[in-house]
Each structure stands twice: as structure tokens, then as C-alpha cells.
Short mmCIF file of N, CA and C in Angstrom, two decimals:
data_model
loop_
_atom_site.label_atom_id
_atom_site.label_comp_id
_atom_site.label_asym_id
_atom_site.label_seq_id
_atom_site.Cartn_x
_atom_site.Cartn_y
_atom_site.Cartn_z
N UNK T 16 97.15 228.02 130.41
CA UNK T 16 97.16 226.82 129.63
C UNK T 16 96.20 225.80 130.28
N UNK T 17 95.43 225.15 129.46
CA UNK T 17 94.56 224.06 129.93
C UNK T 17 94.81 222.81 129.09
N UNK T 18 94.55 221.65 129.67
CA UNK T 18 94.66 220.42 128.90
C UNK T 18 93.58 219.45 129.35
N UNK T 19 93.23 218.55 128.47
CA UNK T 19 92.26 217.52 128.79
C UNK T 19 92.57 216.28 127.97
N UNK T 20 92.50 215.11 128.61
CA UNK T 20 92.66 213.88 127.85
C UNK T 20 91.36 213.46 127.26
N UNK T 21 91.41 213.17 125.95
CA UNK T 21 90.23 212.63 125.26
C UNK T 21 90.19 211.11 125.41
N UNK T 22 91.33 210.54 125.82
CA UNK T 22 91.42 209.15 126.08
C UNK T 22 92.84 208.67 126.04
N UNK T 23 93.12 207.57 126.73
CA UNK T 23 94.48 207.05 126.82
C UNK T 23 94.38 205.56 127.02
N UNK T 24 94.97 204.82 126.05
CA UNK T 24 94.96 203.40 126.16
C UNK T 24 95.22 202.72 124.83
N UNK T 25 95.22 201.41 124.84
CA UNK T 25 95.53 200.70 123.59
C UNK T 25 94.48 200.90 122.48
N UNK T 26 93.31 201.41 122.83
CA UNK T 26 92.25 201.65 121.84
C UNK T 26 92.27 203.03 121.30
N UNK T 27 93.16 203.88 121.87
CA UNK T 27 93.27 205.25 121.34
C UNK T 27 93.80 206.21 122.33
N UNK T 28 94.53 207.26 121.87
CA UNK T 28 95.10 208.25 122.63
C UNK T 28 94.89 209.61 122.02
N UNK T 29 94.58 210.66 122.78
CA UNK T 29 94.44 212.00 122.30
C UNK T 29 94.43 212.92 123.50
N UNK T 30 95.12 214.02 123.38
CA UNK T 30 95.16 215.01 124.45
C UNK T 30 95.01 216.37 123.83
N UNK T 31 94.11 217.19 124.36
CA UNK T 31 93.86 218.54 123.90
C UNK T 31 94.70 219.48 124.79
N UNK T 32 95.41 220.40 124.15
CA UNK T 32 96.18 221.44 124.85
C UNK T 32 95.66 222.75 124.29
N UNK T 33 95.30 223.65 125.26
CA UNK T 33 94.70 224.94 124.89
C UNK T 33 95.37 226.07 125.62
N UNK T 34 95.63 227.14 124.88
CA UNK T 34 96.11 228.37 125.48
C UNK T 34 95.46 229.52 124.76
N UNK T 35 94.71 230.34 125.48
CA UNK T 35 94.02 231.39 124.79
C UNK T 35 93.01 230.81 123.78
N UNK T 36 93.12 231.26 122.55
CA UNK T 36 92.19 230.71 121.51
C UNK T 36 92.90 229.60 120.70
N UNK T 37 94.11 229.22 121.08
CA UNK T 37 94.86 228.22 120.31
C UNK T 37 94.56 226.83 120.94
N UNK T 38 94.17 225.89 120.04
CA UNK T 38 93.84 224.54 120.47
C UNK T 38 94.62 223.55 119.64
N UNK T 39 95.37 222.72 120.33
CA UNK T 39 96.21 221.71 119.67
C UNK T 39 95.84 220.33 120.13
N UNK T 40 95.70 219.39 119.24
CA UNK T 40 95.43 217.98 119.62
C UNK T 40 96.74 217.22 119.51
N UNK T 41 97.15 216.60 120.62
CA UNK T 41 98.34 215.77 120.57
C UNK T 41 97.88 214.33 120.33
N UNK T 42 98.22 213.81 119.19
CA UNK T 42 97.87 212.44 118.80
C UNK T 42 96.33 212.35 118.48
N UNK T 43 95.94 211.38 117.71
CA UNK T 43 94.57 211.12 117.41
C UNK T 43 94.48 209.66 117.03
N UNK T 44 94.32 208.83 118.03
CA UNK T 44 94.23 207.39 117.85
C UNK T 44 92.80 206.85 117.70
N UNK T 45 91.84 207.79 117.69
CA UNK T 45 90.48 207.44 117.54
C UNK T 45 89.94 207.75 116.14
N UNK T 46 88.90 207.10 115.74
CA UNK T 46 88.30 207.36 114.45
C UNK T 46 87.65 208.77 114.45
N UNK T 47 87.24 209.21 113.33
CA UNK T 47 86.67 210.54 113.16
C UNK T 47 85.47 210.75 114.04
N UNK T 48 84.52 209.80 114.01
CA UNK T 48 83.27 209.95 114.75
C UNK T 48 83.58 210.00 116.28
N UNK T 49 84.41 209.07 116.73
CA UNK T 49 84.75 209.02 118.11
C UNK T 49 85.46 210.27 118.60
N UNK T 50 86.37 210.76 117.81
CA UNK T 50 87.07 212.01 118.15
C UNK T 50 86.17 213.18 118.31
N UNK T 51 85.19 213.30 117.36
CA UNK T 51 84.28 214.42 117.46
C UNK T 51 83.36 214.32 118.66
N UNK T 52 82.99 213.10 119.00
CA UNK T 52 82.15 212.91 120.21
C UNK T 52 82.97 213.29 121.45
N UNK T 53 84.22 212.88 121.51
CA UNK T 53 85.03 213.18 122.69
C UNK T 53 85.32 214.71 122.79
N UNK T 54 85.51 215.32 121.65
CA UNK T 54 85.68 216.81 121.68
C UNK T 54 84.39 217.49 122.14
N UNK T 55 83.26 216.99 121.69
CA UNK T 55 81.96 217.55 122.06
C UNK T 55 81.71 217.47 123.58
N UNK T 56 82.26 216.45 124.21
CA UNK T 56 82.13 216.36 125.67
C UNK T 56 82.81 217.49 126.35
N UNK T 57 83.77 218.08 125.65
CA UNK T 57 84.48 219.31 126.24
C UNK T 57 83.85 220.60 125.69
N UNK T 58 82.77 220.44 124.94
CA UNK T 58 82.08 221.64 124.38
C UNK T 58 82.81 222.20 123.18
N UNK T 59 83.58 221.36 122.46
CA UNK T 59 84.34 221.81 121.32
C UNK T 59 83.96 221.05 120.07
N UNK T 60 84.23 221.69 118.96
CA UNK T 60 84.08 221.06 117.67
C UNK T 60 85.46 220.84 117.02
N UNK T 61 85.62 219.81 116.19
CA UNK T 61 86.91 219.57 115.58
C UNK T 61 87.39 220.70 114.69
N UNK T 62 86.44 221.51 114.17
CA UNK T 62 86.80 222.61 113.36
C UNK T 62 87.59 223.70 114.07
N UNK T 63 87.58 223.69 115.41
CA UNK T 63 88.28 224.66 116.21
C UNK T 63 89.77 224.33 116.43
N UNK T 64 90.20 223.16 115.95
CA UNK T 64 91.58 222.77 116.19
C UNK T 64 92.52 223.58 115.25
N UNK T 65 93.61 224.02 115.83
CA UNK T 65 94.64 224.75 115.05
C UNK T 65 95.69 223.83 114.51
N UNK T 66 95.89 222.65 115.15
CA UNK T 66 96.90 221.74 114.69
C UNK T 66 96.73 220.37 115.39
N UNK T 67 97.31 219.37 114.75
CA UNK T 67 97.45 218.04 115.37
C UNK T 67 98.93 217.75 115.36
N UNK T 68 99.44 217.34 116.51
CA UNK T 68 100.83 216.94 116.63
C UNK T 68 100.92 215.44 116.90
N UNK T 69 101.73 214.73 116.22
CA UNK T 69 101.79 213.29 116.33
C UNK T 69 103.11 212.85 117.00
N UNK T 70 102.96 212.00 117.99
CA UNK T 70 104.18 211.54 118.72
C UNK T 70 104.88 210.44 117.94
N UNK T 71 104.08 209.45 117.38
CA UNK T 71 104.62 208.36 116.61
C UNK T 71 103.45 207.67 115.84
N UNK T 72 103.84 206.72 114.99
CA UNK T 72 102.96 206.18 114.00
C UNK T 72 102.00 205.07 114.50
N UNK T 73 102.15 204.52 115.67
CA UNK T 73 101.30 203.42 116.08
C UNK T 73 99.85 203.80 116.04
N UNK T 74 99.01 202.91 115.67
CA UNK T 74 97.57 203.18 115.41
C UNK T 74 96.90 203.83 116.58
N UNK T 75 97.26 203.47 117.81
CA UNK T 75 96.53 204.07 118.93
C UNK T 75 96.97 205.54 119.20
N UNK T 76 97.95 206.02 118.45
CA UNK T 76 98.31 207.39 118.52
C UNK T 76 98.04 208.18 117.23
N UNK T 77 98.24 207.51 116.09
CA UNK T 77 98.10 208.22 114.83
C UNK T 77 97.01 207.70 113.91
N UNK T 78 96.26 206.71 114.35
CA UNK T 78 95.31 206.03 113.48
C UNK T 78 94.20 206.96 112.89
N UNK T 79 93.85 207.98 113.60
CA UNK T 79 92.74 208.86 113.14
C UNK T 79 93.21 210.21 112.60
N UNK T 80 94.52 210.42 112.58
CA UNK T 80 95.08 211.71 112.20
C UNK T 80 94.68 212.11 110.79
N UNK T 81 94.93 211.28 109.82
CA UNK T 81 94.68 211.64 108.42
C UNK T 81 93.27 211.99 108.15
N UNK T 82 92.34 211.22 108.66
CA UNK T 82 90.92 211.52 108.45
C UNK T 82 90.49 212.82 109.08
N UNK T 83 90.91 213.04 110.32
CA UNK T 83 90.55 214.28 111.04
C UNK T 83 91.14 215.51 110.31
N UNK T 84 92.45 215.38 109.99
CA UNK T 84 93.13 216.52 109.36
C UNK T 84 92.50 216.83 107.98
N UNK T 85 92.16 215.79 107.24
CA UNK T 85 91.55 216.00 105.88
C UNK T 85 90.19 216.62 105.98
N UNK T 86 89.35 216.07 106.88
CA UNK T 86 88.00 216.57 107.00
C UNK T 86 87.92 218.01 107.46
N UNK T 87 88.82 218.44 108.36
CA UNK T 87 88.74 219.75 108.91
C UNK T 87 89.86 220.68 108.52
N UNK T 88 90.67 220.24 107.56
CA UNK T 88 91.80 221.02 106.98
C UNK T 88 92.71 221.53 108.16
N UNK T 89 93.19 220.59 108.97
CA UNK T 89 94.03 220.94 110.08
C UNK T 89 95.50 220.56 109.77
N UNK T 90 96.40 221.41 110.09
CA UNK T 90 97.84 221.12 109.87
C UNK T 90 98.27 220.06 110.85
N UNK T 91 99.14 219.13 110.36
CA UNK T 91 99.71 218.05 111.15
C UNK T 91 101.19 218.20 111.27
N UNK T 92 101.69 218.23 112.48
CA UNK T 92 103.11 218.36 112.78
C UNK T 92 103.61 216.96 113.20
N UNK T 93 104.68 216.52 112.55
CA UNK T 93 105.24 215.20 112.80
C UNK T 93 106.63 215.09 112.25
N UNK T 94 107.39 214.15 112.80
CA UNK T 94 108.75 213.98 112.34
C UNK T 94 108.75 213.28 110.95
N UNK T 95 109.88 213.42 110.27
CA UNK T 95 110.03 212.77 108.99
C UNK T 95 109.90 211.25 109.12
N UNK T 96 110.44 210.68 110.20
CA UNK T 96 110.38 209.24 110.43
C UNK T 96 108.92 208.80 110.66
N UNK T 97 108.16 209.54 111.38
CA UNK T 97 106.78 209.22 111.66
C UNK T 97 105.94 209.30 110.35
N UNK T 98 106.19 210.37 109.59
CA UNK T 98 105.49 210.45 108.33
C UNK T 98 105.76 209.25 107.44
N UNK T 99 107.08 208.92 107.32
CA UNK T 99 107.46 207.76 106.49
C UNK T 99 106.80 206.49 106.96
N UNK T 100 106.79 206.27 108.28
CA UNK T 100 106.19 205.02 108.85
C UNK T 100 104.69 204.98 108.63
N UNK T 101 104.04 206.14 108.51
CA UNK T 101 102.58 206.17 108.30
C UNK T 101 102.22 205.74 106.87
N UNK T 102 103.22 205.79 105.97
CA UNK T 102 103.01 205.32 104.60
C UNK T 102 101.89 206.06 103.89
N UNK T 103 100.93 205.31 103.30
CA UNK T 103 99.86 205.91 102.51
C UNK T 103 99.00 206.81 103.39
N UNK T 104 98.84 206.47 104.64
CA UNK T 104 98.04 207.32 105.52
C UNK T 104 98.71 208.65 105.72
N UNK T 105 100.01 208.66 105.82
CA UNK T 105 100.75 209.94 105.93
C UNK T 105 100.65 210.79 104.69
N UNK T 106 100.66 210.09 103.52
CA UNK T 106 100.55 210.85 102.26
C UNK T 106 99.19 211.44 102.12
N UNK T 107 98.15 210.87 102.82
CA UNK T 107 96.79 211.43 102.73
C UNK T 107 96.60 212.63 103.57
N UNK T 108 97.60 213.07 104.34
CA UNK T 108 97.47 214.25 105.18
C UNK T 108 97.73 215.45 104.28
N UNK T 109 96.76 216.33 104.10
CA UNK T 109 96.96 217.42 103.14
C UNK T 109 97.94 218.49 103.60
N UNK T 110 98.00 218.86 104.87
CA UNK T 110 98.88 219.91 105.38
C UNK T 110 99.82 219.35 106.40
N UNK T 111 100.98 218.94 105.92
CA UNK T 111 102.00 218.35 106.77
C UNK T 111 103.09 219.35 107.11
N UNK T 112 103.51 219.36 108.35
CA UNK T 112 104.63 220.22 108.75
C UNK T 112 105.67 219.30 109.43
N UNK T 113 106.78 219.14 108.77
CA UNK T 113 107.83 218.26 109.36
C UNK T 113 108.59 218.99 110.47
N UNK T 114 108.83 218.27 111.54
CA UNK T 114 109.51 218.90 112.70
C UNK T 114 110.80 218.09 112.97
N UNK T 115 111.71 218.75 113.58
CA UNK T 115 112.96 218.13 114.01
C UNK T 115 112.80 217.78 115.49
N UNK T 116 113.26 216.54 115.87
CA UNK T 116 113.04 216.07 117.25
C UNK T 116 113.76 216.92 118.34
N UNK T 117 114.64 217.82 117.91
CA UNK T 117 115.37 218.61 118.87
C UNK T 117 115.08 220.11 118.80
N UNK T 118 114.20 220.51 117.90
CA UNK T 118 114.00 221.94 117.68
C UNK T 118 112.54 222.35 118.02
N UNK T 119 112.49 223.42 118.86
CA UNK T 119 111.19 223.91 119.27
C UNK T 119 110.54 224.62 118.13
N UNK T 120 109.21 224.71 118.16
CA UNK T 120 108.44 225.44 117.15
C UNK T 120 107.22 226.03 117.90
N UNK T 121 106.50 226.92 117.21
CA UNK T 121 105.35 227.55 117.83
C UNK T 121 104.10 227.37 116.98
N UNK T 122 103.01 227.17 117.65
CA UNK T 122 101.71 227.15 117.03
C UNK T 122 100.92 228.28 117.72
N UNK T 123 100.82 229.36 117.03
CA UNK T 123 100.24 230.60 117.60
C UNK T 123 100.87 230.89 118.96
N UNK T 124 100.07 230.89 120.06
CA UNK T 124 100.65 231.20 121.37
C UNK T 124 101.27 230.10 122.16
N UNK T 125 101.38 228.97 121.57
CA UNK T 125 101.91 227.82 122.28
C UNK T 125 103.29 227.44 121.70
N UNK T 126 104.32 227.44 122.56
CA UNK T 126 105.62 226.90 122.14
C UNK T 126 105.63 225.41 122.40
N UNK T 127 106.12 224.68 121.42
CA UNK T 127 106.14 223.23 121.48
C UNK T 127 107.59 222.78 121.35
N UNK T 128 108.09 222.05 122.35
CA UNK T 128 109.48 221.61 122.37
C UNK T 128 109.49 220.07 122.34
N UNK T 129 109.84 219.50 121.19
CA UNK T 129 109.90 218.04 121.11
C UNK T 129 111.18 217.49 121.73
N UNK T 130 111.13 216.23 122.12
CA UNK T 130 112.33 215.52 122.57
C UNK T 130 112.19 214.05 122.20
N UNK T 131 113.24 213.45 121.69
CA UNK T 131 113.20 212.02 121.30
C UNK T 131 113.10 211.12 122.50
N UNK T 132 112.42 209.96 122.28
CA UNK T 132 112.28 208.97 123.32
C UNK T 132 112.57 207.59 122.74
N UNK T 133 113.04 206.66 123.58
CA UNK T 133 113.20 205.28 123.09
C UNK T 133 111.83 204.55 123.04
N UNK T 134 111.43 204.16 121.88
CA UNK T 134 110.20 203.43 121.73
C UNK T 134 110.33 202.70 120.36
N UNK T 135 109.55 201.65 120.19
CA UNK T 135 109.66 200.90 119.00
C UNK T 135 108.85 201.49 117.83
N UNK T 136 109.29 202.67 117.44
CA UNK T 136 108.67 203.41 116.37
C UNK T 136 109.80 204.03 115.53
N UNK T 137 109.44 204.61 114.38
CA UNK T 137 110.44 205.11 113.47
C UNK T 137 111.23 206.30 113.95
N UNK T 138 110.57 207.33 114.48
CA UNK T 138 111.22 208.52 115.04
C UNK T 138 110.31 209.14 116.10
N UNK T 139 110.12 208.40 117.24
CA UNK T 139 109.13 208.90 118.24
C UNK T 139 109.65 210.07 119.01
N UNK T 140 108.73 210.96 119.34
CA UNK T 140 109.07 212.15 120.11
C UNK T 140 107.94 212.36 121.13
N UNK T 141 108.28 213.07 122.19
CA UNK T 141 107.29 213.57 123.16
C UNK T 141 107.50 215.09 123.23
N UNK T 142 106.67 215.76 124.09
CA UNK T 142 106.67 217.23 124.01
C UNK T 142 106.55 217.89 125.33
N UNK T 143 107.06 219.12 125.40
CA UNK T 143 106.77 220.07 126.44
C UNK T 143 106.11 221.27 125.76
N UNK T 144 104.90 221.59 126.27
CA UNK T 144 104.17 222.74 125.75
C UNK T 144 104.34 223.90 126.74
N UNK T 145 104.57 225.11 126.18
CA UNK T 145 104.71 226.29 127.05
C UNK T 145 103.86 227.41 126.53
N UNK T 146 103.30 228.13 127.53
CA UNK T 146 102.54 229.33 127.20
C UNK T 146 102.92 230.30 128.30
N UNK T 147 103.72 231.30 128.01
CA UNK T 147 104.27 232.21 129.02
C UNK T 147 105.11 231.36 129.95
N UNK T 148 104.97 231.51 131.24
CA UNK T 148 105.80 230.77 132.16
C UNK T 148 105.30 229.37 132.47
N UNK T 149 104.14 229.01 131.99
CA UNK T 149 103.54 227.71 132.31
C UNK T 149 103.97 226.65 131.30
N UNK T 150 104.45 225.50 131.87
CA UNK T 150 105.00 224.42 131.04
C UNK T 150 104.27 223.11 131.35
N UNK T 151 103.80 222.41 130.30
CA UNK T 151 103.12 221.12 130.44
C UNK T 151 103.99 220.08 129.71
N UNK T 152 104.38 219.03 130.44
CA UNK T 152 105.13 217.94 129.82
C UNK T 152 104.20 216.77 129.52
N UNK T 153 104.48 216.11 128.41
CA UNK T 153 103.72 214.95 128.04
C UNK T 153 104.67 213.81 127.71
N UNK T 154 104.45 212.66 128.37
CA UNK T 154 105.26 211.48 128.10
C UNK T 154 104.37 210.27 128.05
N UNK T 155 104.21 209.75 126.85
CA UNK T 155 103.42 208.53 126.58
C UNK T 155 104.37 207.51 125.93
N UNK T 156 104.16 206.25 126.21
CA UNK T 156 104.92 205.18 125.64
C UNK T 156 106.44 205.43 125.71
N UNK T 157 106.96 205.72 126.91
CA UNK T 157 108.40 206.14 126.91
C UNK T 157 109.41 204.98 126.70
N UNK T 158 108.95 203.74 126.70
CA UNK T 158 109.92 202.70 126.58
C UNK T 158 110.69 202.50 127.85
N UNK T 159 111.66 203.34 128.09
CA UNK T 159 112.41 203.33 129.30
C UNK T 159 112.84 204.77 129.64
N UNK T 160 113.10 204.99 130.92
CA UNK T 160 113.49 206.37 131.27
C UNK T 160 114.98 206.61 130.87
N UNK T 161 115.25 207.83 130.46
CA UNK T 161 116.60 208.21 130.05
C UNK T 161 116.95 209.55 130.78
N UNK T 162 118.22 209.87 130.92
CA UNK T 162 118.58 211.20 131.43
C UNK T 162 118.04 212.32 130.55
N UNK T 163 117.98 212.11 129.23
CA UNK T 163 117.45 213.13 128.31
C UNK T 163 116.00 213.42 128.61
N UNK T 164 115.18 212.35 128.82
CA UNK T 164 113.83 212.53 129.18
C UNK T 164 113.68 213.32 130.45
N UNK T 165 114.41 212.94 131.47
CA UNK T 165 114.35 213.63 132.78
C UNK T 165 114.70 215.11 132.58
N UNK T 166 115.76 215.37 131.84
CA UNK T 166 116.17 216.76 131.63
C UNK T 166 115.14 217.52 130.86
N UNK T 167 114.53 216.91 129.84
CA UNK T 167 113.48 217.58 129.02
C UNK T 167 112.28 217.96 129.85
N UNK T 168 111.91 217.10 130.82
CA UNK T 168 110.72 217.32 131.65
C UNK T 168 110.99 218.09 132.94
N UNK T 169 112.25 218.35 133.20
CA UNK T 169 112.59 219.02 134.46
C UNK T 169 111.91 220.40 134.56
N UNK T 170 111.29 220.66 135.66
CA UNK T 170 110.72 221.96 135.95
C UNK T 170 109.34 222.22 135.34
N UNK T 171 108.70 221.20 134.74
CA UNK T 171 107.36 221.42 134.20
C UNK T 171 106.38 221.68 135.33
N UNK T 172 105.30 222.41 134.99
CA UNK T 172 104.25 222.69 136.03
C UNK T 172 103.26 221.56 136.15
N UNK T 173 103.07 220.81 135.08
CA UNK T 173 102.18 219.68 135.08
C UNK T 173 102.80 218.62 134.13
N UNK T 174 102.49 217.35 134.39
CA UNK T 174 103.01 216.30 133.58
C UNK T 174 101.92 215.26 133.31
N UNK T 175 101.69 214.95 132.06
CA UNK T 175 100.79 213.88 131.67
C UNK T 175 101.65 212.69 131.36
N UNK T 176 101.47 211.62 132.10
CA UNK T 176 102.33 210.46 132.02
C UNK T 176 101.46 209.25 131.72
N UNK T 177 101.81 208.52 130.65
CA UNK T 177 101.09 207.29 130.29
C UNK T 177 102.18 206.26 129.87
N UNK T 178 102.08 205.10 130.52
CA UNK T 178 103.07 204.11 130.31
C UNK T 178 102.40 202.76 129.95
N UNK T 179 103.22 201.92 129.31
CA UNK T 179 102.72 200.56 129.03
C UNK T 179 102.50 199.81 130.34
N UNK T 180 101.60 198.83 130.34
CA UNK T 180 101.39 198.06 131.57
C UNK T 180 102.60 197.34 132.07
N UNK T 181 102.58 196.95 133.35
CA UNK T 181 103.73 196.13 133.83
C UNK T 181 103.71 194.76 133.17
N UNK T 182 104.78 194.05 133.26
CA UNK T 182 104.97 192.77 132.58
C UNK T 182 103.87 191.76 132.93
N UNK T 183 103.56 191.65 134.20
CA UNK T 183 102.52 190.69 134.63
C UNK T 183 101.17 191.05 134.06
N UNK T 184 100.81 192.30 134.07
CA UNK T 184 99.54 192.70 133.52
C UNK T 184 99.54 192.49 132.04
N UNK T 185 100.61 192.85 131.36
CA UNK T 185 100.72 192.66 129.89
C UNK T 185 100.56 191.18 129.54
N UNK T 186 101.37 190.34 130.13
CA UNK T 186 101.39 188.94 129.73
C UNK T 186 100.15 188.19 130.15
N UNK T 187 99.54 188.58 131.33
CA UNK T 187 98.35 187.89 131.79
C UNK T 187 97.09 188.51 131.27
N UNK T 188 97.19 189.66 130.57
CA UNK T 188 96.03 190.38 130.12
C UNK T 188 95.46 189.86 128.80
N UNK T 189 94.41 190.53 128.33
CA UNK T 189 93.72 190.11 127.14
C UNK T 189 94.34 190.58 125.83
N UNK T 190 95.61 191.00 125.85
CA UNK T 190 96.28 191.57 124.68
C UNK T 190 96.66 190.51 123.65
N UNK T 191 96.54 190.81 122.35
CA UNK T 191 96.98 189.84 121.32
C UNK T 191 98.47 189.60 121.41
N UNK T 192 98.87 188.46 120.90
CA UNK T 192 100.28 188.04 120.96
C UNK T 192 101.20 189.07 120.23
N UNK T 193 100.76 189.63 119.11
CA UNK T 193 101.66 190.53 118.41
C UNK T 193 101.91 191.79 119.24
N UNK T 194 100.93 192.18 120.00
CA UNK T 194 101.15 193.38 120.83
C UNK T 194 102.03 193.06 122.04
N UNK T 195 101.85 191.88 122.62
CA UNK T 195 102.72 191.48 123.78
C UNK T 195 104.20 191.37 123.24
N UNK T 196 104.39 190.84 122.07
CA UNK T 196 105.73 190.73 121.57
C UNK T 196 106.35 192.09 121.25
N UNK T 197 105.57 193.00 120.71
CA UNK T 197 106.02 194.33 120.36
C UNK T 197 106.44 195.11 121.60
N UNK T 198 105.60 195.03 122.63
CA UNK T 198 105.85 195.76 123.86
C UNK T 198 106.99 195.11 124.65
#
């Protein structure tokens, strides 16, 4: 299993997970052109994606999902709550696969195990990806640590961790008031 971050931050998030010939994009917070440029840096085209998995509806995670999925006919895996919160954008996704936050599923050779997290979104989840004995955990925007998160990520071989900035950085930084209040 291999993985690569296409970017992480308030302007967009996306992570590529690959095992064999299976390629999954976790989140797509970038526009179509930016996502294709970032994939090209890895020597890939968006048409090679087997699926897009969405953690939650915030624009920096889901803002580019509908356009990418529509343009390249890629299936999108997301919770019912995330789909609902995406509204019209969610309805524009042609191939939607609803997932349960507690039930594992497979995309070709990759097992995907979701787990719920506390975050200010409708039904946010994070994931552990497995291919054979190798396990990759991903935790973005966790809100706060919980025993369930620790248990879900226990024993992973690699962990991608992305958190909101500390309070001083957030409040003293260049972020708009609505974002400071939300976080």
C-alpha cells in the first residue's frame, strides 16, 4: 500500500491511497483543475481513480468531489449525513455509495473501515485502509481525541494526522471570523 497527500489545509485536502492497481482519493477539497495538476505531479490522471471517499461536507474536504466525480465517472462513498449536508452538490454526484460509519467495505483490493469522530459536521467519519496485513490510519479534523478514535487507530502501520491549529495560532492568524467561531 502507498499513499500521498495532494494537500492538507484550509484551502483543500486530498489524500491518494493506492494498493496494486486500485486508487482511492480520500476527500477532494480542491477544484477540478487543481486536483488534476496535483495528481499529475504523482504521474497520475484523474481517470485512473476507482473511488472518492468523503470524510465530511466542509468545503476544504468535499468542495471538489461532485465536479471530479461527474467529469470522470468516479463512485463517491459517503455517509448519509454527509450527503444530506452537501445538499445540491451531493445530488450532483452521479454514482453515490452510502456507507455506515461503523461498517467496513471494500473497494477492489482495499478494505476501508470507517469510524465516527467528533467534529462540527453532519456525520463525520475517518478511516483505516487495509491491504493484506498493512493498515493505514487517517485522522483529519478530529475535534477532540476519544477512546473510540484511539481504539480504531490502534496497531496501524502508518498514520496520517491532520489537526486544526492551536488556539493562539487560530485566533492570531489570518482566518476569517466565521472560521474562528466554527473551529
